[in-house]
Short mmCIF file of C-alpha atoms in Angstrom, two decimals:
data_model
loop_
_atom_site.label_atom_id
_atom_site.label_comp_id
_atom_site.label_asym_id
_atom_site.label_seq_id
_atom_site.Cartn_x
_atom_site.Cartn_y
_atom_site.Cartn_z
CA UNK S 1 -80.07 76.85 12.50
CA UNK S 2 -76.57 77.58 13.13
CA UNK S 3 -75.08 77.15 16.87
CA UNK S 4 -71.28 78.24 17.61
CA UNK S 5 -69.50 76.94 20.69
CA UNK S 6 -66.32 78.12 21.61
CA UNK S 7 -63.96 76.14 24.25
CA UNK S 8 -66.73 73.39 24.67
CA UNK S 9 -67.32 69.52 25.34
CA UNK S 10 -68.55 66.68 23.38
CA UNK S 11 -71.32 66.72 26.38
CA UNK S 12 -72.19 70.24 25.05
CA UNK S 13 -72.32 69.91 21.62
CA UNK S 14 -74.58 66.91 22.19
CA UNK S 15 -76.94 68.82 23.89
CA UNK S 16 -76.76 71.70 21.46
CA UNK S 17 -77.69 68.78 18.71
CA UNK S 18 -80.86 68.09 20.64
CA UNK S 19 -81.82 71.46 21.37
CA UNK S 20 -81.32 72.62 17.35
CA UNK S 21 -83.31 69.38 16.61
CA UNK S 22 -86.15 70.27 18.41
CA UNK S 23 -86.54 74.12 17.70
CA UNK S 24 -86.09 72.46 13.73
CA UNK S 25 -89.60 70.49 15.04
CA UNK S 26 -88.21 67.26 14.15
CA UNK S 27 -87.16 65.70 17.12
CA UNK S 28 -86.96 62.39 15.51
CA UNK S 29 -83.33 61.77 14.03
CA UNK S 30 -84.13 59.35 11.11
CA UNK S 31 -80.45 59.16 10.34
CA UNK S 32 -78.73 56.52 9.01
CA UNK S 33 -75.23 56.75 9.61
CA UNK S 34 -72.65 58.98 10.84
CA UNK S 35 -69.88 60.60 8.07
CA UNK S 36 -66.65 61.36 9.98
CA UNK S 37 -64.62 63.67 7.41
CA UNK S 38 -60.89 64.38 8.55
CA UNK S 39 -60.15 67.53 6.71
CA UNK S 40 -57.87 71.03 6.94
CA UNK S 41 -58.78 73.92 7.11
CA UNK S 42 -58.55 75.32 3.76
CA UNK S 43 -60.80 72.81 1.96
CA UNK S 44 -63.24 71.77 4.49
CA UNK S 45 -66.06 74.25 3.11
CA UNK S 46 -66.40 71.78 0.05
CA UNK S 47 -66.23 68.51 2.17
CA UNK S 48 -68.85 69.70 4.02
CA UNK S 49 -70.43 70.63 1.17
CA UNK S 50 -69.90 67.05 -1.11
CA UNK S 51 -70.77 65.19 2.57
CA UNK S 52 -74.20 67.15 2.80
CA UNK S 53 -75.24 66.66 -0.94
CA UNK S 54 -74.40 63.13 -0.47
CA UNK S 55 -77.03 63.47 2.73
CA UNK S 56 -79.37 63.70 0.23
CA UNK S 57 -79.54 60.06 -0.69
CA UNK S 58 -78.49 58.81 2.86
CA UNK S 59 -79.57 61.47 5.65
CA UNK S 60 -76.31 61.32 7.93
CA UNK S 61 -75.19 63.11 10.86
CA UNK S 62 -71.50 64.95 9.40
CA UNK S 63 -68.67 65.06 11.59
CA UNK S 64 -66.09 67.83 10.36
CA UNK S 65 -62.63 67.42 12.08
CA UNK S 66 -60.09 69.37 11.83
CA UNK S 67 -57.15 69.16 13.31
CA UNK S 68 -54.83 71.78 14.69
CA UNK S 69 -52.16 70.25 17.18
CA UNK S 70 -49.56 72.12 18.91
CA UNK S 71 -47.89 73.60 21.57
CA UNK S 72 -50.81 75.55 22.75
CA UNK S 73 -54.03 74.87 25.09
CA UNK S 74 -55.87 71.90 24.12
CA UNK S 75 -59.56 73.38 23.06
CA UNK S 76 -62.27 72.47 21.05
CA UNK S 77 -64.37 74.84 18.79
CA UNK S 78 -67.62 73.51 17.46
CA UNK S 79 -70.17 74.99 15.17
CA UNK S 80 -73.78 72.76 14.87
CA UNK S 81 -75.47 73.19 11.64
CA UNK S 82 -79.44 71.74 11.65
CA UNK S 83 -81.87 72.44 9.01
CA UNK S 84 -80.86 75.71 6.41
CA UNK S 85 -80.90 72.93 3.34
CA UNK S 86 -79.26 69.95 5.42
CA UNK S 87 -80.91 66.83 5.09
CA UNK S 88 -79.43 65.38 8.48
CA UNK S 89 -77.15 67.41 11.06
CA UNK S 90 -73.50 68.70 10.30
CA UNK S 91 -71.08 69.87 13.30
CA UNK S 92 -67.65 71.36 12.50
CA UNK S 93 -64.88 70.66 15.07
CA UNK S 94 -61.86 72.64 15.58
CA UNK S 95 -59.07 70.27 17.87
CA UNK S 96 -56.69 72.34 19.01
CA UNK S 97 -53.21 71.40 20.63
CA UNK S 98 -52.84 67.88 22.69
CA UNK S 99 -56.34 67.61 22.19
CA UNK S 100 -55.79 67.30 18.18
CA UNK S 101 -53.74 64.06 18.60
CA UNK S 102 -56.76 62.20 20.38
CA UNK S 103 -59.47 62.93 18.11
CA UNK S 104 -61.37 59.61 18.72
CA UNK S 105 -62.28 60.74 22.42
CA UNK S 106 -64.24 63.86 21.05
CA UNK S 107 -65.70 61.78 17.58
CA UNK S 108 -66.50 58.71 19.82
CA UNK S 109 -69.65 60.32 22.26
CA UNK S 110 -71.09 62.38 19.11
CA UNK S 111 -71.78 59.06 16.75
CA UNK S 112 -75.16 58.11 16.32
CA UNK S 113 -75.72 54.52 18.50
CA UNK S 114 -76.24 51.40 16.44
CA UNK S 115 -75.42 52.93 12.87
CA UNK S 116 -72.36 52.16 10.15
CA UNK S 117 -69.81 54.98 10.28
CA UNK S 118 -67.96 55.54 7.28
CA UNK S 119 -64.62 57.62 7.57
CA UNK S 120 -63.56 60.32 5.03
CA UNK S 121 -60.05 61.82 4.33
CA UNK S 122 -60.65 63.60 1.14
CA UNK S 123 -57.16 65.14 1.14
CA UNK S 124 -55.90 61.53 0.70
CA UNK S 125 -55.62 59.86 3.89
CA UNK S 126 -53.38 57.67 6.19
CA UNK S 127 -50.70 55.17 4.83
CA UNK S 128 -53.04 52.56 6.87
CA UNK S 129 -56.34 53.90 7.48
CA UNK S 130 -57.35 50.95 9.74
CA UNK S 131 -54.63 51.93 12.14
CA UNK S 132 -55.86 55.27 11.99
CA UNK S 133 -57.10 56.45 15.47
CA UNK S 134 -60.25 57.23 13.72
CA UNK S 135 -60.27 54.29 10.89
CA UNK S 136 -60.74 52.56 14.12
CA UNK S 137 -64.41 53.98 14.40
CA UNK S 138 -64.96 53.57 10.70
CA UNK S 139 -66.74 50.27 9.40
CA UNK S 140 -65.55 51.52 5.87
CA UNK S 141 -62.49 53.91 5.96
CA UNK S 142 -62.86 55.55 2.37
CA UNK S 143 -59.59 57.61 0.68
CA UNK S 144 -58.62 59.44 -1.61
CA UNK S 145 -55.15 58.19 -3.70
CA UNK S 146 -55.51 61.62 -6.55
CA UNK S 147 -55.79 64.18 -4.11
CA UNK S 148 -52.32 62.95 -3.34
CA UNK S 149 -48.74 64.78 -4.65
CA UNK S 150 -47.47 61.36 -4.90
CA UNK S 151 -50.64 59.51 -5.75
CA UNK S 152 -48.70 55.91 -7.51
CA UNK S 153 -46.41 56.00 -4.37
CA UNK S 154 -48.80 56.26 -1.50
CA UNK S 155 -51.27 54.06 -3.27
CA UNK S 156 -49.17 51.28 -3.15
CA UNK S 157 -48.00 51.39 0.26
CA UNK S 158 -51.44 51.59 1.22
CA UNK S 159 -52.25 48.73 -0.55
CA UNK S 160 -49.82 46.63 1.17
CA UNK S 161 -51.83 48.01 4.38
CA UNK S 162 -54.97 46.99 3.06
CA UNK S 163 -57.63 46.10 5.48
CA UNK S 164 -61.51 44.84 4.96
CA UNK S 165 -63.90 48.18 5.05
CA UNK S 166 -61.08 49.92 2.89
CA UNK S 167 -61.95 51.79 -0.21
CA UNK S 168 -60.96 55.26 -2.29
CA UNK S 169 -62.58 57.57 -4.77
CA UNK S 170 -59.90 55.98 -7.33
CA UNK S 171 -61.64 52.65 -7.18
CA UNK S 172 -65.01 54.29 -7.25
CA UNK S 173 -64.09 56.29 -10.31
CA UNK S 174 -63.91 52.97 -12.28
CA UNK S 175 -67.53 51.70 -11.63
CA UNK S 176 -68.96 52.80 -14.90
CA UNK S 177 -66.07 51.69 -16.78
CA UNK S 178 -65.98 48.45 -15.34
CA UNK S 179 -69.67 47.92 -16.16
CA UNK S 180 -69.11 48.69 -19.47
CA UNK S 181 -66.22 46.28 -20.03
CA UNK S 182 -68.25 43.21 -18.35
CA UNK S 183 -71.14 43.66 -20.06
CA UNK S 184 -69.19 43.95 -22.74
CA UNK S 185 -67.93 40.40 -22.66
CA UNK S 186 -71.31 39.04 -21.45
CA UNK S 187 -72.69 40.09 -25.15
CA UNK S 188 -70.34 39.35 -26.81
CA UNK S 189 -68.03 36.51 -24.93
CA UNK S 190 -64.71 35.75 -26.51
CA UNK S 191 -61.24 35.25 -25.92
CA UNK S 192 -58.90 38.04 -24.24
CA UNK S 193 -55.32 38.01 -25.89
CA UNK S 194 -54.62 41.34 -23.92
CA UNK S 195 -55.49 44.65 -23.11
CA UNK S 196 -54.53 48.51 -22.87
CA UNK S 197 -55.33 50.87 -20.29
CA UNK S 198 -54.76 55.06 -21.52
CA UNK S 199 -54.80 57.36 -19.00
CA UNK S 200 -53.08 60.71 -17.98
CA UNK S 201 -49.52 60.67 -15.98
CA UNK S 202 -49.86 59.46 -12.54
CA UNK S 203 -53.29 58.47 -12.31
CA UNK S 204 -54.10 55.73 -9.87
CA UNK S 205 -57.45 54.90 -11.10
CA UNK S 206 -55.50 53.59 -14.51
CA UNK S 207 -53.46 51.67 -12.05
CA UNK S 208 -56.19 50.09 -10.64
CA UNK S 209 -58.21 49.30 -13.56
CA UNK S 210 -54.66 47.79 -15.34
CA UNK S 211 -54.33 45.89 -11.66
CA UNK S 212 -58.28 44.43 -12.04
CA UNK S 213 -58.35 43.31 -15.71
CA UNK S 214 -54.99 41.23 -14.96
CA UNK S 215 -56.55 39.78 -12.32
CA UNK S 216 -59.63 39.01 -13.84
CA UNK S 217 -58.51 38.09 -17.56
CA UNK S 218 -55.30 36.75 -16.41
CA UNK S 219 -53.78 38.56 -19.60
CA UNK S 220 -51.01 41.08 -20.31
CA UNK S 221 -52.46 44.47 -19.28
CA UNK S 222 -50.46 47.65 -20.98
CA UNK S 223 -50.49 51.15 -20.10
CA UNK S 224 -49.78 54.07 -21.98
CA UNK S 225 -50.40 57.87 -20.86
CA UNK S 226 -52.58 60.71 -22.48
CA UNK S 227 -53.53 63.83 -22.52
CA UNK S 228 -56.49 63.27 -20.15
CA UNK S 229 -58.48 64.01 -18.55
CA UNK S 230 -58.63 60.91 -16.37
CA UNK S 231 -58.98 57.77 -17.76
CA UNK S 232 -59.56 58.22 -21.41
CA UNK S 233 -59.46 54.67 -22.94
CA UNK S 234 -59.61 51.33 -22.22
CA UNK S 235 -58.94 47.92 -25.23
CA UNK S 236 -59.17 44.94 -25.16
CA UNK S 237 -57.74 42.47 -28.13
CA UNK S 238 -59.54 39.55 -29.38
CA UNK S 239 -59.34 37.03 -32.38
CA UNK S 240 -62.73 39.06 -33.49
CA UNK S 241 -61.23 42.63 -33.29
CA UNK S 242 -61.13 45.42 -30.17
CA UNK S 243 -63.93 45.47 -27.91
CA UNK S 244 -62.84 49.53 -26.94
CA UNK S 245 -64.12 51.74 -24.48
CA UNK S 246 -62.61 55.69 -25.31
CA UNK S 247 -63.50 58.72 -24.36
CA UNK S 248 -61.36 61.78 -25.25
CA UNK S 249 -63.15 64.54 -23.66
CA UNK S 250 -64.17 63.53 -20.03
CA UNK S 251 -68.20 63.43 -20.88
CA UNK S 252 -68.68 61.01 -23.73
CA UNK S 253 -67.22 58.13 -24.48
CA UNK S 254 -67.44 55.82 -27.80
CA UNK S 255 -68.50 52.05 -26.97
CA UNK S 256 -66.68 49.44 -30.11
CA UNK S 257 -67.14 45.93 -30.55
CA UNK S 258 -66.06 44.03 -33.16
CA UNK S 259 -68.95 43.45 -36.35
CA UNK S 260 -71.51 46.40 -34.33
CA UNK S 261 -71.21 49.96 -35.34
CA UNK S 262 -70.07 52.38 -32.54
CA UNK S 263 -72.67 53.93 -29.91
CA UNK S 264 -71.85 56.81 -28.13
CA UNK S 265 -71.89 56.32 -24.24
CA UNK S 266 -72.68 58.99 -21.68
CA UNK S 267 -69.37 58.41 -18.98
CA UNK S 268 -68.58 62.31 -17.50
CA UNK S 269 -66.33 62.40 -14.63
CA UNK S 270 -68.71 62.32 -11.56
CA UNK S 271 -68.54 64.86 -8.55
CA UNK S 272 -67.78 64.06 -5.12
CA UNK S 273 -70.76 64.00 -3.96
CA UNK S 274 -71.39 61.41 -5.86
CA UNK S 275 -68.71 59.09 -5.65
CA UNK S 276 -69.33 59.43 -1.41
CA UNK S 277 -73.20 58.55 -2.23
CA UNK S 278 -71.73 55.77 -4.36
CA UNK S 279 -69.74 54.21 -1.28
CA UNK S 280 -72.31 54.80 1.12
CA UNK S 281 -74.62 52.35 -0.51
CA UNK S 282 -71.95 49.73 -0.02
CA UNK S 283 -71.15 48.87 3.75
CA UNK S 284 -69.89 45.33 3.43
CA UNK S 285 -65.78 44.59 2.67
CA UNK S 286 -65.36 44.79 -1.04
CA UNK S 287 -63.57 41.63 -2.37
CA UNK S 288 -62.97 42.38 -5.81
CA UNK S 289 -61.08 45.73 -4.69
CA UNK S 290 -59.19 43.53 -2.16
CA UNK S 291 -58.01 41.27 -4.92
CA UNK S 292 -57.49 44.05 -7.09
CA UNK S 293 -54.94 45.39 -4.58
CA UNK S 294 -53.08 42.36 -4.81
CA UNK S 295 -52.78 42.27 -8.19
CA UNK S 296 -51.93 45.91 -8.38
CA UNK S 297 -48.38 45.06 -5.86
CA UNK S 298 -47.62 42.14 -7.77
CA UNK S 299 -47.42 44.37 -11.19
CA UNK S 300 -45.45 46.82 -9.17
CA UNK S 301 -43.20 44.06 -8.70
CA UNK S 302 -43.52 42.82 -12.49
CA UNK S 303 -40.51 43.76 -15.25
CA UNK S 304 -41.87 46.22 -17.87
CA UNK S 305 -41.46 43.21 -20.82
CA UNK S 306 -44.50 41.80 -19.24
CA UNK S 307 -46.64 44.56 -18.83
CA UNK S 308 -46.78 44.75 -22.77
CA UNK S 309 -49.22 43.65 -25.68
CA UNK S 310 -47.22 41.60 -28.24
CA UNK S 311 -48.16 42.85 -31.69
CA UNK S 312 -49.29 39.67 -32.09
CA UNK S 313 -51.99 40.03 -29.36
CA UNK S 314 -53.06 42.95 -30.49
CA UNK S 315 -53.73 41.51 -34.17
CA UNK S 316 -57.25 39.94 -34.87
CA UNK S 317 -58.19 36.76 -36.70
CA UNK S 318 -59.82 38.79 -39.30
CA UNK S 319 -56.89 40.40 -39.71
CA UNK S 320 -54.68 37.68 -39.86
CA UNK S 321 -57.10 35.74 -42.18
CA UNK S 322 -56.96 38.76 -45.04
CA UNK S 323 -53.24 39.42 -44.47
CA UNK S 324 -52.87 35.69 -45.70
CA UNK S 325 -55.56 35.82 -48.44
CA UNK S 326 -53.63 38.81 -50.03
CA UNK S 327 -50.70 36.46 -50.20
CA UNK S 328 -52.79 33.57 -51.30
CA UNK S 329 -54.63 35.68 -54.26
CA UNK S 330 -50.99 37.49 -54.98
CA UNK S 331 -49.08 34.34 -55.12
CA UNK S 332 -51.93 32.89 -58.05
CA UNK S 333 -52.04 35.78 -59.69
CA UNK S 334 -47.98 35.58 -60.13
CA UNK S 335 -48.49 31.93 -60.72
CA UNK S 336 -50.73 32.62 -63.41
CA UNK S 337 -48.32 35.17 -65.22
CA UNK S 338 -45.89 33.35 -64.86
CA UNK S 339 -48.09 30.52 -66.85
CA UNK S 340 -48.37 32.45 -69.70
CA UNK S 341 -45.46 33.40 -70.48
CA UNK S 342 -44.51 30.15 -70.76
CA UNK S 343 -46.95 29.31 -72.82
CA UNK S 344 -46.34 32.35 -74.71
CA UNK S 345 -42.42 31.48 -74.82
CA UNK S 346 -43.96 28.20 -76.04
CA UNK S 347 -46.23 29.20 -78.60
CA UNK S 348 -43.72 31.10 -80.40
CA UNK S 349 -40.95 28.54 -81.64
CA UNK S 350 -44.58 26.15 -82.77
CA UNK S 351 -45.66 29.16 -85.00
CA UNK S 352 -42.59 29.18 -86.72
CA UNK S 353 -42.29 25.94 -87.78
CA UNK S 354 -45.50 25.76 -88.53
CA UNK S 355 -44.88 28.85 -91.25
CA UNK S 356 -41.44 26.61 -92.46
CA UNK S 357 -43.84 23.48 -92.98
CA UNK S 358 -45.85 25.99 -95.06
CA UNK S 359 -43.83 27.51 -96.98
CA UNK S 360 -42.38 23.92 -97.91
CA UNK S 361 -45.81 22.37 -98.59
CA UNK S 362 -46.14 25.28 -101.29
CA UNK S 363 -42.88 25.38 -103.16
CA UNK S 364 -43.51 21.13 -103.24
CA UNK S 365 -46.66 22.07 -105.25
CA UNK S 366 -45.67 24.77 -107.20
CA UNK S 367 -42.76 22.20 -108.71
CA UNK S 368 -44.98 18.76 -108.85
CA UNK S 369 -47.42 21.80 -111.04
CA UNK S 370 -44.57 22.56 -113.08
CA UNK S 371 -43.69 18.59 -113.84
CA UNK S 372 -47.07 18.08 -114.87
CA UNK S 373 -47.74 20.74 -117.08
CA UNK S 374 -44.32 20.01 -118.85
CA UNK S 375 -45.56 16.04 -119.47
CA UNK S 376 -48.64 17.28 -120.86
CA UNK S 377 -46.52 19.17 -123.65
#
């Protein structure tokens, strides 16, 4: 059931939400939560869209703003969507003019009572979202650093904002990959000497996941920039060999460690839909992004000699170990040449005189022969 108000209230729209509830036969809400999205015009149709498959999981009521101020008559538009393949309620809201600077006052009466409101900006978001007007509502306050021109630049400010209940789809992006590399190390614990994020130009989701092995490993993190898509590779160097996480194509990525053979690993991008169902499972403050964020404006602040692998980091044990048996089994083998030809050079003078001793022996016969025949005459 779709319901269109023109020029209306937040008193109306309420009622409208009861009404369509009820002619739906499910009076009952059942809802969890309420989904504030702060969107513009042009891409709200797929917000609504990610913020209602996301519903799915989490039955929500979805709060579309967008804002339009100006110089003309405050007014609000609203448009109440119940049932027609929605799993909770969705209302679009047009704020036009002065009223488009104080959203909160029309948001505030339409949130469910006694339920976690999460706050969505998927065309980035505020440098501070907890000073936001409607971060204020928001128990998390969940961005969006890619959809961003200047996704490294705001992403740092905002970090230096950084409030608990703050999150973004950058940090969210990481969740498989960060499973991978801890489970990684709980197999297979050993010593970090570094590591290496690869990821295409300007994408915040390498920063972070640089930022968070740093601060976990407390090693040298590098970056270096690929084709994409994404994130496409992530190393880390121990005595052992690389314990490597890669994948080239966006769907499938290859999982290495050192003395196992490779298994491929299914890690595609994920939709919106279900990165928001990701971070509506999560309502408490997220530590390890907070610290993560700290570590993230400290590298900012970092020369570019320490945000590199030595070659010597990167090298394994193994490696080093049959680098320095070659030597070992190359310096024998010349010690061994070099051992007979000496005893070659050696030999040769002794053969000689050996053959001089001979020949003397014999011509000392042949005469004594001679003298003893002639005595016999």
């Amino acid at each position: 059931m779709i319901i269109d108000l023109t020029d209306t209230t937040s008193s109306e729209i309420a009622s409208a939400l009861l009404k369509a509830r009820r002619n739906a036969g499910s009076p009952a809400m059942g809802m969890v939560g309420t989904i504030v999205v702060v969107v513009d015009e042009a891409s709200h149709h797929d917000a609504m869209k990610a913020a209602n498959e996301a519903g799915r999981e989490h039955p929500s009521r979805v709060l579309v703003a967008i804002l339009r101020p100006g110089k003309g008559a405050p007014g609000l538009d609203a448009e109440v969507r119940v049932g027609e393949g929605i799993p909770g309620e969705a209302v679009l809201l047009r704020l036009h003019g002065e009223l488009a600077k104080v959203p909160e006052s029309v948001i505030t009466p339409l949130l469910l009572p006694d339920s976690p409101v999460i706050v969505w900006w998927p065309g980035g978001g505020p440098r501070v979202p907890a000073e936001d007007p409607l971060g204020r509502l928001g128990r998390r306050r969940v961005t969006d650093a890619a959809a961003t021109r200047r996704a490294s630049v705001d992403y740092s400010a905002r970090a230096e904002g950084y409030a608990p209940g703050d999150t973004d789809f950058a940090w969210t992006r990481l969740t498989p990959w960060r499973a991978l590399m801890a489970a990684a190390l709980d197999q297979y614990p050993t010593r970090v000497t570094g590591a290496e994020v690869s990821a295409a130009r300007g994408n915040p989701s390498a920063d972070l996941m640089a930022a968070w092995l740093q601060s976990r490993l407390k090693v040298p993190v590098e970056q270096r920039t690929s084709r994409g898509p994404g994130v496409t590779a992530v190393r880390l160097f121990t005595p052992s060999g690389q314990i490597a996480l890669t994948r080239p194509d966006g769907a499938v990525a290859t999982f290495s460690v050192p003395g196992q053979p490779d298994r491929p690993v299914a890690l595609k991008r994920r939709t919106t839909s279900e990165l928001l169902s990701e971070e509506l499972r999560r309502l408490d403050p997220d530590d390890v992004y907070a610290k993560t964020l700290a570590c993230m404006v400290e590298r900012d602040g970092m020369p570019a000699e320490k945000k590199k692998v030595s070659d010597t980091a990167r090298k394994s044990t193994a490696a080093k170990v049959t680098a320095a048996g070659k030597k070992v089994v190359a310096s024998k083998t010349a010690t061994r040449k070099t051992t007979a030809a000496a005893k070659k050079t050696a030999a040769a003078p002794k053969s000689a005189s050996a053959k001089k001793a001979v020949a003397k022996k014999a011509v000392s016969k042949q005469a004594a022969a001679k003298k003893v025949a002639g005595s016999k005459r």
